[in-house]
Amino acid sequence: MNVRRSDWAEDVWVVEARGRLDAGLAPELEAQLNALLAAGHAHIIVDFGRVSYISSSGLKVLLVALRAARKQGGDVRLCAMNDRVREVFVLSGFHKIFAIHASEREAAAAFLGGEVG
C-alpha cells in the first residue's frame, strides 16, 4: 500500500489499497490508517482502484478508522471501487456509512466543499 498527499487537496491524504483486503492485508491497511490518524491527518481517502475483494476484516478496519477520523473532525472517504467491491458495501449497508466517490478528485473536492483545480 502506498500513502501520499492528495494531488487535489493539500490537507487530504490518500491510501492506495491493493489486492484482497482480507485478514491477510487488513492489518497493513489498519497500520497505514492508524499512522495517519496518530499524526493528526484526519482527512483520508482510501483509493480502491486496485482492490479486487474486501472481507469483513477490511470493513472493520475502515469502520474503526472512520470513527477515529470523525472524532478528530475529519472523515474517511472511499473512491474508485469496482462493481464487485461496491456490491459488498451495498450488501453490508456500509454504503450508507461511507461516502463513496468515483475518483480521488471527486473525493478531494467533497472534502473542500466544491471543485478542485
Tab-separated table of N, CA and C in Angstrom:
chain	number	residue	atom	x	y	z
A	1	MET	N	0.836	-1.181	0.000
A	1	MET	CA	0.000	0.000	0.000
A	1	MET	C	0.875	1.236	0.000
A	2	ASN	N	0.376	2.233	-0.654
A	2	ASN	CA	1.100	3.490	-0.760
A	2	ASN	C	0.283	4.580	-0.064
A	3	VAL	N	0.961	5.460	0.661
A	3	VAL	CA	0.310	6.597	1.309
A	3	VAL	C	0.957	7.866	0.781
A	4	ARG	N	0.120	8.833	0.397
A	4	ARG	CA	0.642	10.088	-0.157
A	4	ARG	C	-0.380	11.198	0.062
A	5	ARG	N	0.106	12.431	-0.097
A	5	ARG	CA	-0.819	13.570	-0.095
A	5	ARG	C	-1.633	13.529	-1.387
A	6	SER	N	-2.856	13.992	-1.302
A	6	SER	CA	-3.694	14.066	-2.493
A	6	SER	C	-3.126	15.083	-3.474
A	7	ASP	N	-3.248	14.783	-4.744
A	7	ASP	CA	-2.852	15.731	-5.788
A	7	ASP	C	-3.805	16.920	-5.836
A	8	TRP	N	-4.982	16.779	-5.241
A	8	TRP	CA	-6.042	17.770	-5.390
A	8	TRP	C	-6.260	18.638	-4.160
A	9	ALA	N	-5.775	18.195	-2.996
A	9	ALA	CA	-6.005	18.961	-1.765
A	9	ALA	C	-4.862	18.707	-0.791
A	10	GLU	N	-4.234	19.764	-0.331
A	10	GLU	CA	-3.029	19.658	0.495
A	10	GLU	C	-3.246	18.932	1.819
A	11	ASP	N	-4.378	19.141	2.463
A	11	ASP	CA	-4.625	18.543	3.773
A	11	ASP	C	-5.330	17.196	3.705
A	12	VAL	N	-5.377	16.599	2.539
A	12	VAL	CA	-6.035	15.307	2.353
A	12	VAL	C	-4.978	14.268	2.001
A	13	TRP	N	-5.068	13.120	2.652
A	13	TRP	CA	-4.119	12.028	2.428
A	13	TRP	C	-4.822	10.868	1.745
A	14	VAL	N	-4.082	10.171	0.890
A	14	VAL	CA	-4.625	9.059	0.117
A	14	VAL	C	-3.886	7.783	0.478
A	15	VAL	N	-4.653	6.743	0.780
A	15	VAL	CA	-4.096	5.407	0.963
A	15	VAL	C	-4.511	4.612	-0.265
A	16	GLU	N	-3.532	4.182	-1.041
A	16	GLU	CA	-3.800	3.391	-2.243
A	16	GLU	C	-3.754	1.918	-1.858
A	17	ALA	N	-4.930	1.351	-1.646
A	17	ALA	CA	-5.028	-0.056	-1.261
A	17	ALA	C	-4.887	-0.933	-2.506
A	18	ARG	N	-4.433	-2.174	-2.279
A	18	ARG	CA	-4.228	-3.094	-3.410
A	18	ARG	C	-4.584	-4.516	-3.018
A	19	GLY	N	-5.042	-5.271	-4.003
A	19	GLY	CA	-5.257	-6.705	-3.798
A	19	GLY	C	-6.532	-7.026	-3.049
A	20	ARG	N	-6.430	-8.036	-2.205
A	20	ARG	CA	-7.569	-8.526	-1.427
A	20	ARG	C	-7.475	-7.987	-0.004
A	21	LEU	N	-8.407	-7.153	0.379
A	21	LEU	CA	-8.421	-6.614	1.742
A	21	LEU	C	-9.156	-7.600	2.647
A	22	ASP	N	-8.424	-8.631	3.015
A	22	ASP	CA	-8.965	-9.676	3.875
A	22	ASP	C	-8.116	-9.754	5.137
A	23	ALA	N	-8.233	-10.836	5.884
A	23	ALA	CA	-7.490	-10.975	7.143
A	23	ALA	C	-5.984	-10.883	6.928
A	24	GLY	N	-5.513	-11.182	5.728
A	24	GLY	CA	-4.084	-11.106	5.435
A	24	GLY	C	-3.577	-9.685	5.257
A	25	LEU	N	-4.328	-8.844	4.551
A	25	LEU	CA	-3.876	-7.477	4.265
A	25	LEU	C	-4.552	-6.395	5.111
A	26	ALA	N	-5.633	-6.731	5.777
A	26	ALA	CA	-6.319	-5.732	6.602
A	26	ALA	C	-5.404	-5.116	7.662
A	27	PRO	N	-4.523	-5.895	8.306
A	27	PRO	CA	-3.627	-5.276	9.294
A	27	PRO	C	-2.695	-4.223	8.691
A	28	GLU	N	-2.285	-4.415	7.447
A	28	GLU	CA	-1.439	-3.414	6.786
A	28	GLU	C	-2.223	-2.123	6.554
A	29	LEU	N	-3.457	-2.253	6.094
A	29	LEU	CA	-4.312	-1.080	5.912
A	29	LEU	C	-4.544	-0.387	7.255
A	30	GLU	N	-4.804	-1.175	8.281
A	30	GLU	CA	-5.021	-0.624	9.617
A	30	GLU	C	-3.808	0.169	10.094
A	31	ALA	N	-2.622	-0.371	9.882
A	31	ALA	CA	-1.393	0.313	10.303
A	31	ALA	C	-1.226	1.641	9.575
A	32	GLN	N	-1.509	1.661	8.276
A	32	GLN	CA	-1.385	2.898	7.495
A	32	GLN	C	-2.387	3.947	7.974
A	33	LEU	N	-3.616	3.532	8.178
A	33	LEU	CA	-4.647	4.468	8.631
A	33	LEU	C	-4.348	4.976	10.039
A	34	ASN	N	-3.925	4.076	10.923
A	34	ASN	CA	-3.594	4.484	12.294
A	34	ASN	C	-2.435	5.466	12.324
A	35	ALA	N	-1.444	5.256	11.462
A	35	ALA	CA	-0.294	6.171	11.409
A	35	ALA	C	-0.737	7.567	10.975
A	36	LEU	N	-1.604	7.641	9.971
A	36	LEU	CA	-2.113	8.944	9.532
A	36	LEU	C	-2.896	9.629	10.649
A	37	LEU	N	-3.778	8.882	11.276
A	37	LEU	CA	-4.607	9.456	12.338
A	37	LEU	C	-3.763	9.886	13.538
A	38	ALA	N	-2.761	9.098	13.889
A	38	ALA	CA	-1.882	9.449	15.014
A	38	ALA	C	-1.099	10.725	14.730
A	39	ALA	N	-0.825	10.981	13.447
A	39	ALA	CA	-0.105	12.195	13.048
A	39	ALA	C	-1.043	13.391	12.882
A	40	GLY	N	-2.329	13.187	13.175
A	40	GLY	CA	-3.290	14.284	13.085
A	40	GLY	C	-3.881	14.498	11.705
A	41	HIS	N	-3.675	13.538	10.808
A	41	HIS	CA	-4.226	13.636	9.451
A	41	HIS	C	-5.568	12.896	9.427
A	42	ALA	N	-6.649	13.637	9.547
A	42	ALA	CA	-7.968	13.026	9.681
A	42	ALA	C	-8.826	13.138	8.429
A	43	HIS	N	-8.284	13.699	7.347
A	43	HIS	CA	-8.996	13.758	6.069
A	43	HIS	C	-8.324	12.743	5.148
A	44	ILE	N	-8.955	11.577	5.027
A	44	ILE	CA	-8.323	10.444	4.356
A	44	ILE	C	-9.223	9.915	3.247
A	45	ILE	N	-8.594	9.627	2.119
A	45	ILE	CA	-9.260	8.946	1.011
A	45	ILE	C	-8.604	7.578	0.872
A	46	VAL	N	-9.414	6.535	0.814
A	46	VAL	CA	-8.888	5.207	0.510
A	46	VAL	C	-9.260	4.915	-0.938
A	47	ASP	N	-8.230	4.772	-1.768
A	47	ASP	CA	-8.401	4.515	-3.199
A	47	ASP	C	-8.515	3.009	-3.409
A	48	PHE	N	-9.656	2.569	-3.896
A	48	PHE	CA	-9.934	1.156	-4.121
A	48	PHE	C	-9.674	0.735	-5.564
A	49	GLY	N	-9.005	1.553	-6.338
A	49	GLY	CA	-8.783	1.270	-7.748
A	49	GLY	C	-8.094	-0.050	-8.035
A	50	ARG	N	-7.292	-0.536	-7.098
A	50	ARG	CA	-6.580	-1.805	-7.295
A	50	ARG	C	-7.007	-2.874	-6.296
A	51	VAL	N	-8.168	-2.698	-5.696
A	51	VAL	CA	-8.683	-3.684	-4.745
A	51	VAL	C	-9.649	-4.607	-5.474
A	52	SER	N	-9.413	-5.903	-5.344
A	52	SER	CA	-10.259	-6.882	-6.026
A	52	SER	C	-11.316	-7.491	-5.112
A	53	TYR	N	-11.125	-7.351	-3.793
A	53	TYR	CA	-12.015	-8.017	-2.842
A	53	TYR	C	-11.866	-7.357	-1.481
A	54	ILE	N	-12.939	-7.330	-0.698
A	54	ILE	CA	-12.854	-6.879	0.691
A	54	ILE	C	-13.700	-7.803	1.554
A	55	SER	N	-13.134	-8.217	2.681
A	55	SER	CA	-13.833	-9.091	3.620
A	55	SER	C	-14.308	-8.283	4.817
A	56	SER	N	-14.932	-8.970	5.752
A	56	SER	CA	-15.377	-8.301	6.974
A	56	SER	C	-14.195	-7.728	7.752
A	57	SER	N	-13.025	-8.342	7.639
A	57	SER	CA	-11.828	-7.806	8.305
A	57	SER	C	-11.484	-6.428	7.755
A	58	GLY	N	-11.540	-6.280	6.446
A	58	GLY	CA	-11.265	-4.991	5.816
A	58	GLY	C	-12.319	-3.958	6.157
A	59	LEU	N	-13.576	-4.380	6.177
A	59	LEU	CA	-14.663	-3.465	6.530
A	59	LEU	C	-14.504	-2.953	7.960
A	60	LYS	N	-14.116	-3.844	8.865
A	60	LYS	CA	-13.931	-3.447	10.266
A	60	LYS	C	-12.834	-2.394	10.397
A	61	VAL	N	-11.718	-2.607	9.702
A	61	VAL	CA	-10.613	-1.642	9.746
A	61	VAL	C	-11.094	-0.269	9.285
A	62	LEU	N	-11.849	-0.237	8.202
A	62	LEU	CA	-12.360	1.035	7.687
A	62	LEU	C	-13.316	1.705	8.669
A	63	LEU	N	-14.182	0.921	9.287
A	63	LEU	CA	-15.149	1.479	10.226
A	63	LEU	C	-14.458	2.076	11.453
A	64	VAL	N	-13.467	1.378	11.989
A	64	VAL	CA	-12.728	1.892	13.147
A	64	VAL	C	-12.004	3.192	12.775
A	65	ALA	N	-11.400	3.219	11.588
A	65	ALA	CA	-10.702	4.429	11.134
A	65	ALA	C	-11.683	5.580	10.924
A	66	LEU	N	-12.844	5.285	10.388
A	66	LEU	CA	-13.863	6.315	10.176
A	66	LEU	C	-14.266	6.962	11.501
A	67	ARG	N	-14.511	6.136	12.494
A	67	ARG	CA	-14.895	6.672	13.810
A	67	ARG	C	-13.788	7.551	14.385
A	68	ALA	N	-12.543	7.089	14.271
A	68	ALA	CA	-11.403	7.860	14.797
A	68	ALA	C	-11.244	9.179	14.046
A	69	ALA	N	-11.391	9.136	12.721
A	69	ALA	CA	-11.258	10.356	11.919
A	69	ALA	C	-12.345	11.360	12.285
A	70	ARG	N	-13.546	10.890	12.459
A	70	ARG	CA	-14.649	11.795	12.800
A	70	ARG	C	-14.470	12.402	14.186
A	71	LYS	N	-13.878	11.659	15.104
A	71	LYS	CA	-13.581	12.219	16.433
A	71	LYS	C	-12.583	13.362	16.330
A	72	GLN	N	-11.740	13.330	15.299
A	72	GLN	CA	-10.748	14.385	15.079
A	72	GLN	C	-11.279	15.480	14.156
A	73	GLY	N	-12.544	15.395	13.792
A	73	GLY	CA	-13.130	16.400	12.912
A	73	GLY	C	-12.905	16.126	11.439
A	74	GLY	N	-12.528	14.904	11.108
A	74	GLY	CA	-12.267	14.542	9.720
A	74	GLY	C	-13.246	13.504	9.204
A	75	ASP	N	-12.780	12.749	8.215
A	75	ASP	CA	-13.616	11.730	7.593
A	75	ASP	C	-12.725	10.793	6.800
A	76	VAL	N	-13.255	9.617	6.512
A	76	VAL	CA	-12.616	8.675	5.597
A	76	VAL	C	-13.568	8.516	4.429
A	77	ARG	N	-13.087	8.859	3.242
A	77	ARG	CA	-13.889	8.742	2.025
A	77	ARG	C	-13.257	7.685	1.131
A	78	LEU	N	-14.071	7.025	0.350
A	78	LEU	CA	-13.606	5.930	-0.493
A	78	LEU	C	-13.804	6.297	-1.951
A	79	CYS	N	-12.930	5.780	-2.817
A	79	CYS	CA	-13.086	6.091	-4.241
A	79	CYS	C	-12.628	4.935	-5.121
A	80	ALA	N	-13.061	5.010	-6.370
A	80	ALA	CA	-12.615	4.142	-7.463
A	80	ALA	C	-12.898	2.661	-7.237
A	81	MET	N	-14.046	2.342	-6.655
A	81	MET	CA	-14.408	0.939	-6.410
A	81	MET	C	-14.898	0.260	-7.674
A	82	ASN	N	-14.514	-1.008	-7.824
A	82	ASN	CA	-15.102	-1.788	-8.905
A	82	ASN	C	-16.474	-2.297	-8.439
A	83	ASP	N	-17.240	-2.838	-9.361
A	83	ASP	CA	-18.607	-3.261	-9.051
A	83	ASP	C	-18.655	-4.355	-7.989
A	84	ARG	N	-17.694	-5.260	-8.014
A	84	ARG	CA	-17.681	-6.375	-7.059
A	84	ARG	C	-17.479	-5.868	-5.627
A	85	VAL	N	-16.540	-4.965	-5.454
A	85	VAL	CA	-16.279	-4.405	-4.126
A	85	VAL	C	-17.452	-3.530	-3.689
A	86	ARG	N	-17.978	-2.743	-4.594
A	86	ARG	CA	-19.136	-1.893	-4.265
A	86	ARG	C	-20.314	-2.752	-3.796
A	87	GLU	N	-20.494	-3.906	-4.411
A	87	GLU	CA	-21.589	-4.796	-4.019
A	87	GLU	C	-21.458	-5.228	-2.555
A	88	VAL	N	-20.232	-5.478	-2.102
A	88	VAL	CA	-20.010	-5.835	-0.697
A	88	VAL	C	-20.452	-4.681	0.205
A	89	PHE	N	-20.133	-3.455	-0.188
A	89	PHE	CA	-20.531	-2.292	0.604
A	89	PHE	C	-22.051	-2.139	0.628
A	90	VAL	N	-22.697	-2.408	-0.479
A	90	VAL	CA	-24.156	-2.299	-0.533
A	90	VAL	C	-24.803	-3.395	0.311
A	91	LEU	N	-24.351	-4.637	0.142
A	91	LEU	CA	-24.938	-5.752	0.883
A	91	LEU	C	-24.729	-5.622	2.391
A	92	SER	N	-23.619	-5.040	2.787
A	92	SER	CA	-23.322	-4.874	4.217
A	92	SER	C	-23.947	-3.605	4.805
A	93	GLY	N	-24.453	-2.737	3.948
A	93	GLY	CA	-25.013	-1.472	4.399
A	93	GLY	C	-23.969	-0.383	4.615
A	94	PHE	N	-22.700	-0.694	4.326
A	94	PHE	CA	-21.630	0.278	4.536
A	94	PHE	C	-21.697	1.436	3.544
A	95	HIS	N	-22.419	1.268	2.451
A	95	HIS	CA	-22.573	2.379	1.504
A	95	HIS	C	-23.379	3.523	2.119
A	96	LYS	N	-24.086	3.246	3.217
A	96	LYS	CA	-24.833	4.289	3.925
A	96	LYS	C	-23.968	4.987	4.973
A	97	ILE	N	-22.843	4.390	5.299
A	97	ILE	CA	-21.950	4.917	6.332
A	97	ILE	C	-20.818	5.733	5.717
A	98	PHE	N	-20.286	5.239	4.599
A	98	PHE	CA	-19.139	5.868	3.939
A	98	PHE	C	-19.570	6.662	2.716
A	99	ALA	N	-18.891	7.770	2.478
A	99	ALA	CA	-19.046	8.494	1.217
A	99	ALA	C	-18.184	7.772	0.185
A	100	ILE	N	-18.805	7.329	-0.896
A	100	ILE	CA	-18.097	6.602	-1.948
A	100	ILE	C	-18.129	7.459	-3.211
A	101	HIS	N	-16.947	7.753	-3.738
A	101	HIS	CA	-16.811	8.639	-4.890
A	101	HIS	C	-16.222	7.888	-6.078
A	102	ALA	N	-16.467	8.416	-7.264
A	102	ALA	CA	-15.959	7.794	-8.485
A	102	ALA	C	-14.448	7.921	-8.607
A	103	SER	N	-13.886	9.033	-8.114
A	103	SER	CA	-12.452	9.284	-8.294
A	103	SER	C	-11.868	9.989	-7.071
A	104	GLU	N	-10.548	9.997	-7.010
A	104	GLU	CA	-9.854	10.735	-5.951
A	104	GLU	C	-10.184	12.220	-6.036
A	105	ARG	N	-10.216	12.738	-7.231
A	105	ARG	CA	-10.510	14.162	-7.416
A	105	ARG	C	-11.879	14.516	-6.841
A	106	GLU	N	-12.867	13.682	-7.120
A	106	GLU	CA	-14.222	13.918	-6.613
A	106	GLU	C	-14.248	13.839	-5.081
A	107	ALA	N	-13.536	12.880	-4.517
A	107	ALA	CA	-13.481	12.737	-3.057
A	107	ALA	C	-12.791	13.940	-2.423
A	108	ALA	N	-11.698	14.393	-3.026
A	108	ALA	CA	-10.980	15.567	-2.509
A	108	ALA	C	-11.864	16.807	-2.585
A	109	ALA	N	-12.600	16.952	-3.677
A	109	ALA	CA	-13.498	18.099	-3.827
A	109	ALA	C	-14.568	18.088	-2.740
A	110	ALA	N	-15.047	16.909	-2.388
A	110	ALA	CA	-16.060	16.809	-1.335
A	110	ALA	C	-15.498	17.274	0.006
A	111	PHE	N	-14.226	16.978	0.267
A	111	PHE	CA	-13.595	17.474	1.494
A	111	PHE	C	-13.535	18.997	1.498
A	112	LEU	N	-13.315	19.570	0.331
A	112	LEU	CA	-13.159	21.018	0.218
A	112	LEU	C	-14.481	21.740	0.008
A	113	GLY	N	-15.557	20.982	-0.115
A	113	GLY	CA	-16.866	21.590	-0.278
A	113	GLY	C	-17.146	22.091	-1.676
A	114	GLY	N	-16.441	21.571	-2.658
A	114	GLY	CA	-16.683	22.004	-4.034
A	114	GLY	C	-15.651	21.487	-4.994
A	115	GLU	N	-15.352	22.284	-5.969
A	115	GLU	CA	-14.422	21.893	-7.029
A	115	GLU	C	-12.967	22.040	-6.602
A	116	VAL	N	-12.137	21.232	-7.231
A	116	VAL	CA	-10.692	21.351	-7.050
A	116	VAL	C	-10.071	21.641	-8.405
A	117	GLY	N	-8.881	22.237	-8.367
A	117	GLY	CA	-8.186	22.614	-9.596
A	117	GLY	C	-7.824	21.512	-10.413
